[in-house]
Coordinates of N, CA, C and O and ligand atoms in Angstrom, one line a residue:
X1 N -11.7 -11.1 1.8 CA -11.4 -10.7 3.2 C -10.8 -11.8 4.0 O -11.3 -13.0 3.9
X2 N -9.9 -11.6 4.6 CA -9.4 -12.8 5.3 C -10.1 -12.9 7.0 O -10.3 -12.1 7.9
X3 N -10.4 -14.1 6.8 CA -10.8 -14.5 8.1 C -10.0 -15.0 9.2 O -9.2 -15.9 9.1
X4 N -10.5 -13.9 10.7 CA -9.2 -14.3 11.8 C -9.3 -15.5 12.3 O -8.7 -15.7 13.3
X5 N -10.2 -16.6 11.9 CA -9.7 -18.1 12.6 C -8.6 -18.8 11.7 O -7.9 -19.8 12.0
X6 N -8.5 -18.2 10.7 CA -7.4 -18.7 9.8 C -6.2 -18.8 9.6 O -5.5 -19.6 8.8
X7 N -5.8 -17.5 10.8 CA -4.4 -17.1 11.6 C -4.2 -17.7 13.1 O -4.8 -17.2 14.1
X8 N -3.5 -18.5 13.3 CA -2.8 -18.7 14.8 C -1.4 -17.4 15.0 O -0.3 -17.3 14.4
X9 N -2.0 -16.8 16.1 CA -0.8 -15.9 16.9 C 0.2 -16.6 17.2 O 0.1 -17.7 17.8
X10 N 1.3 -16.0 16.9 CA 2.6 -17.6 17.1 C 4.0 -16.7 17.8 O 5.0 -17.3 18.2
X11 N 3.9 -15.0 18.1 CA 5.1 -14.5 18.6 C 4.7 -12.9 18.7 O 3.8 -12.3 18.2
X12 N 5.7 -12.4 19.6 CA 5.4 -10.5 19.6 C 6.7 -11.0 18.9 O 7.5 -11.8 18.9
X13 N 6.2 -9.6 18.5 CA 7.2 -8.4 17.9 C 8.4 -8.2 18.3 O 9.4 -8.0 17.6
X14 N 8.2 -8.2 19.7 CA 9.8 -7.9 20.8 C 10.4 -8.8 20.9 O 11.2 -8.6 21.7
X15 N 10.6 -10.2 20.4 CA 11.2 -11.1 20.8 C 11.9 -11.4 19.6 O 12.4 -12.6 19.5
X16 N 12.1 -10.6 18.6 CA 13.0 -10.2 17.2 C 14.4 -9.2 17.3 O 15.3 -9.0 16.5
X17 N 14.0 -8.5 19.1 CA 15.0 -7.2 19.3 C 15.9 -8.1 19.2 O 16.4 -7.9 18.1
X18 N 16.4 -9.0 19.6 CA 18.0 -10.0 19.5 C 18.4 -10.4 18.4 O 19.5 -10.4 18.0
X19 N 17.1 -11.1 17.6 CA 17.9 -12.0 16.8 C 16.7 -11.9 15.5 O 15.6 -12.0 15.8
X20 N 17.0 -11.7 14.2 CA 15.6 -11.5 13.3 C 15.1 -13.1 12.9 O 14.7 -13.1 11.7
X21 N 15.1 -14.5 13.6 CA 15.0 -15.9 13.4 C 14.4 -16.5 14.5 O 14.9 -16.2 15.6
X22 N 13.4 -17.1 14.5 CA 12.8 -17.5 16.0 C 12.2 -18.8 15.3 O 11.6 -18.6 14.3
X23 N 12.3 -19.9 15.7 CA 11.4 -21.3 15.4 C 10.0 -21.2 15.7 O 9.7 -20.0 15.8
X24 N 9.1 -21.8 16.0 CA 8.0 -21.6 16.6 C 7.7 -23.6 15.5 O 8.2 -24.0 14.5
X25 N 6.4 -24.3 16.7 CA 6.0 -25.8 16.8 C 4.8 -25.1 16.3 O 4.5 -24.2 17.0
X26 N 4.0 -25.3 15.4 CA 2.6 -25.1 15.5 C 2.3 -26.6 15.0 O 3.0 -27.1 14.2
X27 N 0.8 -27.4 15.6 CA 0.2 -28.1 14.8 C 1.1 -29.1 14.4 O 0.7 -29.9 13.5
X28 N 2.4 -29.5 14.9 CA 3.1 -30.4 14.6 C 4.4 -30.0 13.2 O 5.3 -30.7 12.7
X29 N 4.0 -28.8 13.1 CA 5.2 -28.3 12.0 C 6.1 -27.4 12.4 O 5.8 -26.4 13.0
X30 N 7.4 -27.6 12.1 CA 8.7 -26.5 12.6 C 8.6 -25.4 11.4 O 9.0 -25.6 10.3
X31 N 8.0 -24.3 11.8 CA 8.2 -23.2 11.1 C 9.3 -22.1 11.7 O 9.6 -21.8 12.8
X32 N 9.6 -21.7 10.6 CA 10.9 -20.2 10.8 C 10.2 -18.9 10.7 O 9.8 -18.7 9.5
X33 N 10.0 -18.0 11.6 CA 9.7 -16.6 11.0 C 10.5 -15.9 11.0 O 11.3 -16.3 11.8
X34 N 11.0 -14.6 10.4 CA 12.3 -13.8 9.6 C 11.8 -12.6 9.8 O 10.8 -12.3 9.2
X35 N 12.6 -11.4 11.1 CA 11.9 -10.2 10.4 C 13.4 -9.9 9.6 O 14.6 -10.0 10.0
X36 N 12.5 -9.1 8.0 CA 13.7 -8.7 7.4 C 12.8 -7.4 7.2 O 11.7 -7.2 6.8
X37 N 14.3 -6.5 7.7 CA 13.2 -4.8 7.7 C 12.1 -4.9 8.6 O 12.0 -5.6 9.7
X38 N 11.4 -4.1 8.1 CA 10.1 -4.0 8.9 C 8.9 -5.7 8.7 O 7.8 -6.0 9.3
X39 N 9.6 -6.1 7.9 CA 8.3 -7.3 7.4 C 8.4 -8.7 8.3 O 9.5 -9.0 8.8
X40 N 7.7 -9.2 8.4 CA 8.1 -10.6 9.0 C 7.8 -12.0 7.6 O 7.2 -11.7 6.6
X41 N 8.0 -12.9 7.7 CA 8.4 -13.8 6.7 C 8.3 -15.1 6.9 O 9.5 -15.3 7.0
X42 N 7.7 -16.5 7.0 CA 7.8 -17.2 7.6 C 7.6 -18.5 6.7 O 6.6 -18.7 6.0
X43 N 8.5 -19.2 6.8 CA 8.8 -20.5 6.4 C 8.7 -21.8 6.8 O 8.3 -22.0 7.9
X44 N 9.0 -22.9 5.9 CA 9.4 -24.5 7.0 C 10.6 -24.0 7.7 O 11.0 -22.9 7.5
X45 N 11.1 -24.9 8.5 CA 12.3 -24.8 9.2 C 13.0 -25.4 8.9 O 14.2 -25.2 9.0
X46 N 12.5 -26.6 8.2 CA 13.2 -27.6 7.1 C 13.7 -27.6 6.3 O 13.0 -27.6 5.3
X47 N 15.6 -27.4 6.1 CA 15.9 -27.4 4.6 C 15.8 -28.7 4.4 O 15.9 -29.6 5.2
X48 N 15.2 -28.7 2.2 CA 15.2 -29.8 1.7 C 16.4 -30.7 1.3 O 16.3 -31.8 0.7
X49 N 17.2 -30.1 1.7 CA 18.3 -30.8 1.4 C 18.9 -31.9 2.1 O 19.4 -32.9 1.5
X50 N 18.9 -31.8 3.4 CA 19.1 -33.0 4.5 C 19.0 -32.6 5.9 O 19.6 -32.8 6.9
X51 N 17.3 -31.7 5.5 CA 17.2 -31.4 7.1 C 17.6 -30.3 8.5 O 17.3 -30.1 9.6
X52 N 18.5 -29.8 7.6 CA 19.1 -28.6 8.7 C 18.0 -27.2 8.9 O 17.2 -26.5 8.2
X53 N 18.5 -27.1 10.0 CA 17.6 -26.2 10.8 C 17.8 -24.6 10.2 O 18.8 -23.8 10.3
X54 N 17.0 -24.5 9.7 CA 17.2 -23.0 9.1 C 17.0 -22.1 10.3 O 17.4 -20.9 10.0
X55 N 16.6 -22.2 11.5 CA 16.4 -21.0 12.3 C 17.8 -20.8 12.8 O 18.0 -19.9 13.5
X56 N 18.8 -21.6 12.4 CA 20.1 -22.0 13.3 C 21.1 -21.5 12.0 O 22.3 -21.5 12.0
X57 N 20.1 -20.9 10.9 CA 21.2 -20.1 9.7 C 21.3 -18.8 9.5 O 20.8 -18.2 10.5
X58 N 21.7 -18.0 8.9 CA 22.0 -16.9 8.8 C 21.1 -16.2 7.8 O 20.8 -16.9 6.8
X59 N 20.6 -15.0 8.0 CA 19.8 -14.0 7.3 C 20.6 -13.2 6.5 O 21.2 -12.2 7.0
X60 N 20.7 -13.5 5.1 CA 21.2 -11.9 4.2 C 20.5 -11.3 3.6 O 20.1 -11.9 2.5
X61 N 20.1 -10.0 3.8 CA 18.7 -9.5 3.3 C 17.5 -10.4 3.1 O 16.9 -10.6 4.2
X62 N 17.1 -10.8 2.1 CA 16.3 -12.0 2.0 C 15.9 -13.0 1.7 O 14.9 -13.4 1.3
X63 N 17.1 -13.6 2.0 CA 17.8 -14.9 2.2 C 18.0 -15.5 3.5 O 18.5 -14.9 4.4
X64 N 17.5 -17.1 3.7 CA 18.3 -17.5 4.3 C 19.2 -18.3 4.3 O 18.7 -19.4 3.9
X65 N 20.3 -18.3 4.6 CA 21.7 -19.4 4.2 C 21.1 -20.8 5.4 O 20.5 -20.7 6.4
X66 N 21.6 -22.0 4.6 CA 21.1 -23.2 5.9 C 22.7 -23.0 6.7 O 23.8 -22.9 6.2
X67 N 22.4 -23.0 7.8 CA 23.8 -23.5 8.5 C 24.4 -24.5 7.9 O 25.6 -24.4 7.8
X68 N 23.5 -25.8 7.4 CA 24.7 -27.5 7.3 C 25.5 -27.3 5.7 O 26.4 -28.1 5.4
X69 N 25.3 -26.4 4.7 CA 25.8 -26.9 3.3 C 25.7 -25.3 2.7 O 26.6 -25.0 2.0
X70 N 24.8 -24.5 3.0 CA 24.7 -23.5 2.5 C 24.0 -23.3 1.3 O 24.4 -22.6 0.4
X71 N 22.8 -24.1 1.5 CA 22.0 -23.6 0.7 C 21.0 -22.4 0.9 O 20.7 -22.0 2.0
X72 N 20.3 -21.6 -0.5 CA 19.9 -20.1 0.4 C 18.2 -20.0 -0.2 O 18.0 -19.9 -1.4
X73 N 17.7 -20.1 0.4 CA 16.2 -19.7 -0.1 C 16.0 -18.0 0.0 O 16.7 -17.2 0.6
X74 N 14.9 -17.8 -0.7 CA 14.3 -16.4 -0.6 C 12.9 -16.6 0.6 O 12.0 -17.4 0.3
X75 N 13.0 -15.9 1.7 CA 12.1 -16.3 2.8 C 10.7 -15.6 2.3 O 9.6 -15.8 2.7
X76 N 11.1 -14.6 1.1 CA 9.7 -14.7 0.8 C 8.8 -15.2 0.0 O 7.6 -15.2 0.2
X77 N 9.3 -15.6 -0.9 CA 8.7 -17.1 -1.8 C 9.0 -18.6 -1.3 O 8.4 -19.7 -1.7
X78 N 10.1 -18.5 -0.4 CA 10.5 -19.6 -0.5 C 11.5 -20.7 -1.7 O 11.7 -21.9 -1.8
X79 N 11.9 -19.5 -2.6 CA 12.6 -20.3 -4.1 C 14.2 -20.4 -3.3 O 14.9 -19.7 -2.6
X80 N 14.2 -21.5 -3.6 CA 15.9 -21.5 -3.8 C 16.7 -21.1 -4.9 O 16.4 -21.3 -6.0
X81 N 17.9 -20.4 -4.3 CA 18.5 -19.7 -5.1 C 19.3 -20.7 -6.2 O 19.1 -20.7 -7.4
X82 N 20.2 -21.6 -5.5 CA 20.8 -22.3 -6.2 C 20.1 -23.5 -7.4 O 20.8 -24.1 -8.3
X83 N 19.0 -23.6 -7.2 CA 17.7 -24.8 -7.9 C 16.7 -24.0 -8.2 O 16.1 -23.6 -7.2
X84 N 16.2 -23.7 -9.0 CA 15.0 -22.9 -9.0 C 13.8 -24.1 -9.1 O 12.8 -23.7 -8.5
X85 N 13.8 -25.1 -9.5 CA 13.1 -26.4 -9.1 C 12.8 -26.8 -7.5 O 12.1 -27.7 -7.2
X86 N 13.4 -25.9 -6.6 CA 13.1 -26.8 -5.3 C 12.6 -25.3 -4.5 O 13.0 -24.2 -4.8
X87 N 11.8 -25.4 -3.6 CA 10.8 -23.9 -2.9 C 10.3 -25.1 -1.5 O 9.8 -26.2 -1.5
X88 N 10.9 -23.9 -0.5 CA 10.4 -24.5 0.8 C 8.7 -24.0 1.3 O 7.9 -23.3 0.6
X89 N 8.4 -24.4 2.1 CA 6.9 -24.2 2.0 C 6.8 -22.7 2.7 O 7.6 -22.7 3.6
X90 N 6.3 -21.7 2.5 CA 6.0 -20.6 2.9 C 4.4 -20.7 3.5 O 3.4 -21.4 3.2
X91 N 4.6 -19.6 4.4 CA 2.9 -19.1 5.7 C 2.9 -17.7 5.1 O 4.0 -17.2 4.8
X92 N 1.9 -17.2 4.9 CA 1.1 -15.9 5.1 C 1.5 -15.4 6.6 O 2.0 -16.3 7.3
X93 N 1.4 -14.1 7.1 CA 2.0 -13.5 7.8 C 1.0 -12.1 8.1 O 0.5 -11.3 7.3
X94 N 0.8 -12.1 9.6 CA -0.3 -11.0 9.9 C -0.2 -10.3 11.0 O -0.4 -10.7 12.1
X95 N 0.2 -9.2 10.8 CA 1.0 -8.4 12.2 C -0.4 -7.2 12.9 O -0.7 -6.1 12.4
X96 N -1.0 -7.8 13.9 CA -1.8 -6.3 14.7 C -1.2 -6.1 16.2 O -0.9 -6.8 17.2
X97 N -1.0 -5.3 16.0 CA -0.3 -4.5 17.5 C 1.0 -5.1 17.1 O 1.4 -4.9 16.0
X98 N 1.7 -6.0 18.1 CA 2.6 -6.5 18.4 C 3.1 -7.8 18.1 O 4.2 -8.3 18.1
X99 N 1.5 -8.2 17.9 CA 1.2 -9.7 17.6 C 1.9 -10.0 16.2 O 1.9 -9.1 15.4
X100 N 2.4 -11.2 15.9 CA 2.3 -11.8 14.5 C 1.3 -13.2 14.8 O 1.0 -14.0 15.7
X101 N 1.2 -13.0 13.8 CA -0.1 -14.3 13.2 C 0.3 -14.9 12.0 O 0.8 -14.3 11.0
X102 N 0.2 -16.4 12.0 CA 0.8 -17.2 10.8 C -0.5 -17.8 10.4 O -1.2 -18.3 11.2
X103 N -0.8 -17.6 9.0 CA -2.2 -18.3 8.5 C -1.7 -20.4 8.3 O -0.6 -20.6 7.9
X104 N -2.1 -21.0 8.5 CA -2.0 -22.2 8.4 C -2.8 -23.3 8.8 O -2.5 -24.5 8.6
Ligands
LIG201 S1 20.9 -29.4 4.9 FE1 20.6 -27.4 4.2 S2 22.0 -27.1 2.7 FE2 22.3 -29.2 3.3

């Protein structure tokens, strides 16, 4: 059973109607959350490659492309497509009402 001190609330729901990429600071870490479909998704914000801002990249299905080089992870494991050797860090993801919650 998961315990709710384990989750920090980090965004609604509604603030996805514009754009499915939002950054969010928790705790000192840049994470990306992704709604793709109905799901939400949430990652470092850190590509490993030299740092570019994945909130500032493009979503294809379930992928995100980095803006600086174009590299593409899967936001739900976090594997990279092009390396299967390299995986960005992935959060757990907890939606009540409107709320999301990132376990971390
Ligand atoms: S910094 Fe992301 S692909 Fe180069």
């Amino acid at each position: 059973m998961l315990v709710m001190t384990d989750f920090t609330r980090v965004a609604n729901k509604n603030e996805f109607l514009g754009s499915p990429l939002k950054k969010v600071v928790i705790r000192g870490l840049e994470i990306c959350i992704f709604k793709q479909d109905d799901n939400f998704h949430a990652t470092s914000n850190i590509c490993p490659h030299q740092g570019g801002p994945l909130d500032e990249g493009e979503l294809q299905d379930t992928c995100i492309v980095c803006p600086w080089h174009g590299w593409m992870f899967d936001v739900r494991d976090g594997s990279c497509r092009l390396n299967p050797n390299i995986k960005i860090q992935t959060f757990e993801t907890k939606i009540e009402g409107n709320d999301i919650y990132l376990k971390i």
